[in-house]
C-alpha cells in the first residue's frame, strides 16, 4: 500500500501524538525529504523516539525508510499532473471544483478498498448469500444507504427485513435464527440502541456485520465482521460526500458479487420487470 494512503487509512486508529505526525506528513509530504527525525520531532514538540516508533508501526524499518518511501510516492504522483489538468480547468469555471471532488472521491474509494481486503468482502457476500434472512438497519442519514442496499438484496430474491426504527428491529431480531445476518449501518458507530440490537442478535446466534468509519467504536466491538470506510477532508460539507461515495462503492462491490451466484440475475430481471409493470399507467 502506498505510504500516504496507509497513513490516511490508519489515522483514525492512531494516538493523539501519532495523528500529529500523520497530519504533518500528509500536509507536508513534498517537504519531508528536508526533515530529519530530530527536526520533525522538534517541529511537532515531541520526542525523536515517537517519530521512530510511528514509522515502525506503519511497517517501515525506521524514519529514513518512511521518508524515502514518501518521497518516491510524491515524485510519482506529481509528475505531469498539472499539465494534464490544465486544459479541462479552462473549459468551465466549475471544472477545477469538479476535478478536485472527483479526485477526493477516488482517493477515499481507494483507501476504503485497501482496508477491506478481498477475503473479508468474499466472507460477507457468502454470509449474506447463505443467510435465511438478512436484517438491515440504519438510523438518520445512515438509513438512506441501508434502505437502498436492503432493496437491492430483495431484488435478488434474498429475504430481507429492513427497519429504520430500533424498536421495530429489536422486535424482529427476537425471531432471528442461527445463520441469519444483521447489517448495521452507522457512520460513527456510537448509537447505543444499535449496539443493543447487535448484542441481542448475537444471543440468537446470528452474524453481525457493522458498516462504519474506520475508527474504534462501540458498534464494531459487537460485530463479527466490519465493513469500514476511510474518507477524510477538513471541509465539513465535503467529508460526508466522500464517506457516502466510498461506502456506495463498497456496497456495490458486494452487490455485484451476490449477482454472480446461482440464478440471482434471473430473479433480479424478473423482479425489475414486475416493478416496471406496477409503475406503468
mmCIF file of C-alpha atoms in Angstrom:
data_model
loop_
_atom_site.group_PDB
_atom_site.id
_atom_site.type_symbol
_atom_site.label_atom_id
_atom_site.label_comp_id
_atom_site.label_asym_id
_atom_site.label_seq_id
_atom_site.Cartn_x
_atom_site.Cartn_y
_atom_site.Cartn_z
ATOM 1 C CA UNK A 1 0.000 0.000 0.000
ATOM 2 C CA UNK A 2 1.397 3.485 -0.865
ATOM 3 C CA UNK A 3 2.702 5.220 2.299
ATOM 4 C CA UNK A 4 0.406 8.247 2.204
ATOM 5 C CA UNK A 5 -2.649 6.067 1.635
ATOM 6 C CA UNK A 6 -1.573 3.845 4.516
ATOM 7 C CA UNK A 7 -1.175 6.856 6.811
ATOM 8 C CA UNK A 8 -4.586 8.245 5.854
ATOM 9 C CA UNK A 9 -6.340 4.911 6.231
ATOM 10 C CA UNK A 10 -4.820 4.226 9.658
ATOM 11 C CA UNK A 11 -5.105 7.773 11.019
ATOM 12 C CA UNK A 12 -8.407 7.280 12.835
ATOM 13 C CA UNK A 13 -6.929 4.489 14.936
ATOM 14 C CA UNK A 14 -3.791 6.385 15.935
ATOM 15 C CA UNK A 15 -2.982 8.030 19.255
ATOM 16 C CA UNK A 16 -3.028 11.828 19.571
ATOM 17 C CA UNK A 17 0.742 12.107 19.041
ATOM 18 C CA UNK A 18 0.649 9.720 16.093
ATOM 19 C CA UNK A 19 -2.128 11.774 14.477
ATOM 20 C CA UNK A 20 0.018 14.916 14.809
ATOM 21 C CA UNK A 21 2.855 13.177 12.998
ATOM 22 C CA UNK A 22 0.485 11.766 10.391
ATOM 23 C CA UNK A 23 -1.137 15.145 9.714
ATOM 24 C CA UNK A 24 2.239 16.841 9.348
ATOM 25 C CA UNK A 25 3.422 14.235 6.848
ATOM 26 C CA UNK A 26 0.180 14.349 4.866
ATOM 27 C CA UNK A 27 0.221 18.164 4.722
ATOM 28 C CA UNK A 28 3.941 18.469 4.010
ATOM 29 C CA UNK A 29 4.803 15.289 2.125
ATOM 30 C CA UNK A 30 6.733 17.236 -0.523
ATOM 31 C CA UNK A 31 8.946 18.776 2.186
ATOM 32 C CA UNK A 32 9.573 15.639 4.223
ATOM 33 C CA UNK A 33 12.874 14.932 2.456
ATOM 34 C CA UNK A 34 14.335 18.020 4.172
ATOM 35 C CA UNK A 35 13.443 16.834 7.678
ATOM 36 C CA UNK A 36 15.483 14.503 9.816
ATOM 37 C CA UNK A 37 13.664 12.584 12.528
ATOM 38 C CA UNK A 38 15.026 15.027 15.102
ATOM 39 C CA UNK A 39 13.908 18.066 13.086
ATOM 40 C CA UNK A 40 10.444 16.596 12.608
ATOM 41 C CA UNK A 41 10.213 15.858 16.332
ATOM 42 C CA UNK A 42 11.309 19.422 17.188
ATOM 43 C CA UNK A 43 8.787 20.920 14.754
ATOM 44 C CA UNK A 44 5.980 18.980 16.444
ATOM 45 C CA UNK A 45 7.257 19.339 20.006
ATOM 46 C CA UNK A 46 7.559 15.589 20.552
ATOM 47 C CA UNK A 47 10.372 13.118 21.184
ATOM 48 C CA UNK A 48 12.501 11.648 18.411
ATOM 49 C CA UNK A 49 11.590 8.152 19.596
ATOM 50 C CA UNK A 50 7.918 8.931 18.879
ATOM 51 C CA UNK A 51 8.785 9.582 15.225
ATOM 52 C CA UNK A 52 10.775 6.353 15.021
ATOM 53 C CA UNK A 53 8.008 4.311 16.657
ATOM 54 C CA UNK A 54 5.440 5.884 14.327
ATOM 55 C CA UNK A 55 7.484 4.787 11.302
ATOM 56 C CA UNK A 56 7.918 1.256 12.617
ATOM 57 C CA UNK A 57 4.227 0.950 13.486
ATOM 58 C CA UNK A 58 3.432 1.619 9.823
ATOM 59 C CA UNK A 59 5.699 -1.272 8.831
ATOM 60 C CA UNK A 60 8.873 0.635 7.929
ATOM 61 C CA UNK A 61 12.322 -0.198 9.302
ATOM 62 C CA UNK A 62 12.660 3.344 10.593
ATOM 63 C CA UNK A 63 12.120 7.006 9.745
ATOM 64 C CA UNK A 64 14.623 7.110 6.833
ATOM 65 C CA UNK A 65 12.748 4.238 5.188
ATOM 66 C CA UNK A 66 9.438 6.075 5.640
ATOM 67 C CA UNK A 67 10.886 9.335 4.320
ATOM 68 C CA UNK A 68 12.314 7.646 1.231
ATOM 69 C CA UNK A 69 9.029 5.862 0.504
ATOM 70 C CA UNK A 70 7.014 9.088 0.861
ATOM 71 C CA UNK A 71 9.494 10.910 -1.397
ATOM 72 C CA UNK A 72 9.081 8.282 -4.114
ATOM 73 C CA UNK A 73 5.306 8.432 -3.837
ATOM 74 C CA UNK A 74 5.304 12.227 -4.157
ATOM 75 C CA UNK A 75 7.572 12.065 -7.209
ATOM 76 C CA UNK A 76 5.298 9.525 -8.907
ATOM 77 C CA UNK A 77 2.081 11.401 -8.141
ATOM 78 C CA UNK A 78 3.200 14.904 -9.085
ATOM 79 C CA UNK A 79 4.938 14.152 -12.375
ATOM 80 C CA UNK A 80 2.925 15.711 -15.179
ATOM 81 C CA UNK A 81 -0.327 16.005 -13.194
ATOM 82 C CA UNK A 82 -0.565 19.770 -13.503
ATOM 83 C CA UNK A 83 -0.154 19.618 -17.281
ATOM 84 C CA UNK A 84 -2.868 17.005 -17.581
ATOM 85 C CA UNK A 85 -5.344 19.018 -15.534
ATOM 86 C CA UNK A 86 -4.855 22.475 -17.047
ATOM 87 C CA UNK A 87 -6.816 22.021 -20.304
ATOM 88 C CA UNK A 88 -10.025 20.927 -18.596
ATOM 89 C CA UNK A 89 -9.896 23.620 -15.883
ATOM 90 C CA UNK A 90 -10.027 26.239 -18.625
ATOM 91 C CA UNK A 91 -13.150 24.755 -20.181
ATOM 92 C CA UNK A 92 -15.566 25.832 -17.470
ATOM 93 C CA UNK A 93 -15.419 27.667 -14.118
ATOM 94 C CA UNK A 94 -16.671 24.544 -12.383
ATOM 95 C CA UNK A 95 -14.023 22.274 -13.870
ATOM 96 C CA UNK A 96 -11.441 22.765 -11.118
ATOM 97 C CA UNK A 97 -14.071 22.160 -8.430
ATOM 98 C CA UNK A 98 -15.375 19.070 -10.203
ATOM 99 C CA UNK A 99 -11.884 17.638 -10.702
ATOM 100 C CA UNK A 100 -10.983 18.189 -7.055
ATOM 101 C CA UNK A 101 -14.172 16.496 -5.869
ATOM 102 C CA UNK A 102 -13.642 13.612 -8.296
ATOM 103 C CA UNK A 103 -10.051 13.176 -7.107
ATOM 104 C CA UNK A 104 -11.085 13.258 -3.440
ATOM 105 C CA UNK A 105 -13.801 10.657 -4.025
ATOM 106 C CA UNK A 106 -11.407 8.415 -5.943
ATOM 107 C CA UNK A 107 -8.886 8.682 -3.129
ATOM 108 C CA UNK A 108 -11.497 7.821 -0.478
ATOM 109 C CA UNK A 109 -12.675 4.852 -2.531
ATOM 110 C CA UNK A 110 -9.107 3.590 -2.974
ATOM 111 C CA UNK A 111 -8.336 3.897 0.734
ATOM 112 C CA UNK A 112 -11.579 2.118 1.585
ATOM 113 C CA UNK A 113 -10.839 -0.683 -0.863
ATOM 114 C CA UNK A 114 -7.363 -1.192 0.581
ATOM 115 C CA UNK A 115 -8.562 -1.534 4.180
ATOM 116 C CA UNK A 116 -11.300 -4.032 3.217
ATOM 117 C CA UNK A 117 -9.322 -6.986 1.823
ATOM 118 C CA UNK A 118 -10.942 -9.300 -0.746
ATOM 119 C CA UNK A 119 -11.256 -12.197 1.699
ATOM 120 C CA UNK A 120 -13.356 -10.042 4.017
ATOM 121 C CA UNK A 121 -15.617 -8.917 1.170
ATOM 122 C CA UNK A 122 -15.998 -12.515 -0.013
ATOM 123 C CA UNK A 123 -16.855 -13.671 3.525
ATOM 124 C CA UNK A 124 -19.572 -11.031 3.901
ATOM 125 C CA UNK A 125 -21.041 -11.794 0.480
ATOM 126 C CA UNK A 126 -21.037 -15.516 1.315
ATOM 127 C CA UNK A 127 -22.721 -14.899 4.683
ATOM 128 C CA UNK A 128 -25.464 -12.836 3.035
ATOM 129 C CA UNK A 129 -25.926 -15.380 0.238
ATOM 130 C CA UNK A 130 -26.270 -18.241 2.714
ATOM 131 C CA UNK A 131 -28.452 -16.463 5.277
ATOM 132 C CA UNK A 132 -32.026 -17.470 5.912
ATOM 133 C CA UNK A 133 -32.849 -13.808 6.419
ATOM 134 C CA UNK A 134 -30.840 -10.604 6.259
ATOM 135 C CA UNK A 135 -31.792 -7.881 8.756
ATOM 136 C CA UNK A 136 -30.796 -4.330 7.778
ATOM 137 C CA UNK A 137 -30.947 -1.175 9.886
ATOM 138 C CA UNK A 138 -29.556 2.357 9.724
ATOM 139 C CA UNK A 139 -30.693 5.474 11.545
ATOM 140 C CA UNK A 140 -30.983 9.022 10.217
ATOM 141 C CA UNK A 141 -28.593 9.591 7.270
ATOM 142 C CA UNK A 142 -27.260 6.059 7.587
ATOM 143 C CA UNK A 143 -30.783 4.869 6.875
ATOM 144 C CA UNK A 144 -30.550 6.058 3.253
ATOM 145 C CA UNK A 145 -27.726 3.651 2.377
ATOM 146 C CA UNK A 146 -29.303 0.896 4.495
ATOM 147 C CA UNK A 147 -32.662 1.181 2.723
ATOM 148 C CA UNK A 148 -31.081 1.228 -0.749
ATOM 149 C CA UNK A 149 -28.976 -1.851 -0.009
ATOM 150 C CA UNK A 150 -31.927 -3.703 1.512
ATOM 151 C CA UNK A 151 -33.888 -3.057 -1.684
ATOM 152 C CA UNK A 152 -31.058 -4.439 -3.813
ATOM 153 C CA UNK A 153 -30.930 -7.593 -1.696
ATOM 154 C CA UNK A 154 -34.689 -8.034 -2.038
ATOM 155 C CA UNK A 155 -34.467 -7.686 -5.814
ATOM 156 C CA UNK A 156 -32.010 -10.585 -5.810
ATOM 157 C CA UNK A 157 -34.547 -12.771 -4.030
ATOM 158 C CA UNK A 158 -32.793 -12.562 -0.657
ATOM 159 C CA UNK A 159 -35.297 -12.426 2.185
ATOM 160 C CA UNK A 160 -34.616 -9.056 3.781
ATOM 161 C CA UNK A 161 -36.021 -7.450 6.931
ATOM 162 C CA UNK A 162 -35.405 -3.699 6.878
ATOM 163 C CA UNK A 163 -36.277 -1.192 9.606
ATOM 164 C CA UNK A 164 -35.264 2.389 10.366
ATOM 165 C CA UNK A 165 -36.783 2.203 13.872
ATOM 166 C CA UNK A 166 -34.630 0.419 16.510
ATOM 167 C CA UNK A 167 -37.716 -0.638 18.481
ATOM 168 C CA UNK A 168 -39.208 -2.412 15.463
ATOM 169 C CA UNK A 169 -35.866 -4.001 14.660
ATOM 170 C CA UNK A 170 -35.446 -5.246 18.245
ATOM 171 C CA UNK A 171 -38.833 -6.942 17.914
ATOM 172 C CA UNK A 172 -37.884 -8.543 14.597
ATOM 173 C CA UNK A 173 -34.485 -9.657 15.885
ATOM 174 C CA UNK A 174 -36.209 -11.658 18.625
ATOM 175 C CA UNK A 175 -37.263 -14.087 15.863
ATOM 176 C CA UNK A 176 -33.802 -14.375 14.272
ATOM 177 C CA UNK A 177 -32.295 -17.810 13.707
ATOM 178 C CA UNK A 178 -28.715 -19.095 13.653
ATOM 179 C CA UNK A 179 -27.156 -18.264 10.306
ATOM 180 C CA UNK A 180 -29.169 -15.075 9.829
ATOM 181 C CA UNK A 181 -27.190 -11.879 9.163
ATOM 182 C CA UNK A 182 -27.653 -8.393 10.631
ATOM 183 C CA UNK A 183 -26.232 -5.435 8.684
ATOM 184 C CA UNK A 184 -25.923 -2.368 10.914
ATOM 185 C CA UNK A 185 -25.177 0.969 9.229
ATOM 186 C CA UNK A 186 -23.757 3.674 11.495
ATOM 187 C CA UNK A 187 -21.092 6.108 10.278
ATOM 188 C CA UNK A 188 -19.620 6.723 13.729
ATOM 189 C CA UNK A 189 -20.889 3.562 15.442
ATOM 190 C CA UNK A 190 -21.963 5.317 18.631
ATOM 191 C CA UNK A 191 -25.730 4.700 18.766
ATOM 192 C CA UNK A 192 -26.425 2.727 21.931
ATOM 193 C CA UNK A 193 -29.639 1.246 20.510
ATOM 194 C CA UNK A 194 -27.765 -0.324 17.602
ATOM 195 C CA UNK A 195 -25.198 -1.877 19.927
ATOM 196 C CA UNK A 196 -28.018 -3.356 21.993
ATOM 197 C CA UNK A 197 -29.665 -4.812 18.888
ATOM 198 C CA UNK A 198 -26.335 -6.305 17.820
ATOM 199 C CA UNK A 199 -25.915 -7.930 21.213
ATOM 200 C CA UNK A 200 -29.442 -9.354 21.026
ATOM 201 C CA UNK A 201 -28.701 -10.702 17.559
ATOM 202 C CA UNK A 202 -25.617 -12.481 18.870
ATOM 203 C CA UNK A 203 -27.769 -14.105 21.514
ATOM 204 C CA UNK A 204 -29.823 -15.578 18.662
ATOM 205 C CA UNK A 205 -26.580 -16.991 17.171
ATOM 206 C CA UNK A 206 -26.733 -14.686 14.167
ATOM 207 C CA UNK A 207 -23.814 -12.954 12.440
ATOM 208 C CA UNK A 208 -23.448 -9.168 12.827
ATOM 209 C CA UNK A 209 -21.835 -7.057 10.100
ATOM 210 C CA UNK A 210 -21.166 -3.440 11.072
ATOM 211 C CA UNK A 211 -20.768 -0.691 8.476
ATOM 212 C CA UNK A 212 -18.918 2.289 9.969
ATOM 213 C CA UNK A 213 -15.975 4.604 9.565
ATOM 214 C CA UNK A 214 -12.523 3.121 10.063
ATOM 215 C CA UNK A 215 -12.468 4.074 13.737
ATOM 216 C CA UNK A 216 -12.555 2.240 17.030
ATOM 217 C CA UNK A 217 -16.229 2.464 18.002
ATOM 218 C CA UNK A 218 -18.685 0.503 20.189
ATOM 219 C CA UNK A 219 -20.615 -0.976 17.267
ATOM 220 C CA UNK A 220 -17.531 -2.609 15.752
ATOM 221 C CA UNK A 221 -16.876 -4.284 19.097
ATOM 222 C CA UNK A 222 -20.173 -6.190 18.725
ATOM 223 C CA UNK A 223 -19.613 -7.135 15.078
ATOM 224 C CA UNK A 224 -18.382 -10.461 13.754
ATOM 225 C CA UNK A 225 -17.165 -8.676 10.635
ATOM 226 C CA UNK A 226 -16.718 -4.954 9.998
ATOM 227 C CA UNK A 227 -17.006 -3.086 6.739
ATOM 228 C CA UNK A 228 -15.007 0.108 7.226
ATOM 229 C CA UNK A 229 -14.884 3.350 5.275
ATOM 230 C CA UNK A 230 -11.965 5.763 5.090
ATOM 231 C CA UNK A 231 -12.958 9.279 3.961
ATOM 232 C CA UNK A 232 -11.308 12.429 5.285
ATOM 233 C CA UNK A 233 -11.459 16.117 4.469
ATOM 234 C CA UNK A 234 -11.166 19.228 6.631
ATOM 235 C CA UNK A 235 -14.175 20.763 4.866
ATOM 236 C CA UNK A 236 -17.294 19.769 6.774
ATOM 237 C CA UNK A 237 -19.523 19.867 3.690
ATOM 238 C CA UNK A 238 -17.140 17.658 1.669
ATOM 239 C CA UNK A 239 -16.288 14.875 4.121
ATOM 240 C CA UNK A 240 -19.834 13.368 4.230
ATOM 241 C CA UNK A 241 -19.850 13.278 0.416
ATOM 242 C CA UNK A 242 -16.602 11.321 0.402
ATOM 243 C CA UNK A 243 -17.954 8.900 3.007
ATOM 244 C CA UNK A 244 -21.143 8.274 1.043
ATOM 245 C CA UNK A 245 -19.248 7.799 -2.213
ATOM 246 C CA UNK A 246 -16.738 5.338 -0.738
ATOM 247 C CA UNK A 247 -19.493 3.460 1.098
ATOM 248 C CA UNK A 248 -21.599 3.162 -2.049
ATOM 249 C CA UNK A 249 -18.651 1.760 -3.984
ATOM 250 C CA UNK A 250 -18.087 -0.830 -1.254
ATOM 251 C CA UNK A 251 -21.743 -1.889 -1.202
ATOM 252 C CA UNK A 252 -21.869 -2.020 -4.998
ATOM 253 C CA UNK A 253 -18.965 -4.470 -4.980
ATOM 254 C CA UNK A 254 -20.814 -6.789 -2.596
ATOM 255 C CA UNK A 255 -23.981 -6.490 -4.689
ATOM 256 C CA UNK A 256 -22.102 -7.449 -7.869
ATOM 257 C CA UNK A 257 -20.600 -10.485 -6.118
ATOM 258 C CA UNK A 258 -24.070 -11.555 -4.991
ATOM 259 C CA UNK A 259 -25.420 -11.190 -8.529
ATOM 260 C CA UNK A 260 -22.981 -13.847 -9.721
ATOM 261 C CA UNK A 261 -24.444 -16.580 -7.516
ATOM 262 C CA UNK A 262 -26.946 -19.239 -8.609
ATOM 263 C CA UNK A 263 -29.935 -17.848 -10.534
ATOM 264 C CA UNK A 264 -29.901 -14.417 -8.948
ATOM 265 C CA UNK A 265 -29.588 -12.499 -12.215
ATOM 266 C CA UNK A 266 -32.773 -14.180 -13.424
ATOM 267 C CA UNK A 267 -34.518 -13.205 -10.181
ATOM 268 C CA UNK A 268 -33.231 -9.658 -10.494
ATOM 269 C CA UNK A 269 -34.564 -9.320 -14.041
ATOM 270 C CA UNK A 270 -37.920 -10.863 -13.098
ATOM 271 C CA UNK A 271 -38.361 -8.585 -10.077
ATOM 272 C CA UNK A 272 -37.448 -5.469 -12.038
ATOM 273 C CA UNK A 273 -39.934 -6.435 -14.727
ATOM 274 C CA UNK A 274 -42.698 -6.871 -12.130
ATOM 275 C CA UNK A 275 -41.882 -3.493 -10.604
ATOM 276 C CA UNK A 276 -41.925 -1.837 -14.023
ATOM 277 C CA UNK A 277 -45.356 -3.288 -14.728
ATOM 278 C CA UNK A 278 -46.630 -1.846 -11.439
ATOM 279 C CA UNK A 279 -45.287 1.599 -12.297
ATOM 280 C CA UNK A 280 -46.760 1.741 -15.785
ATOM 281 C CA UNK A 281 -50.082 3.609 -16.126
#
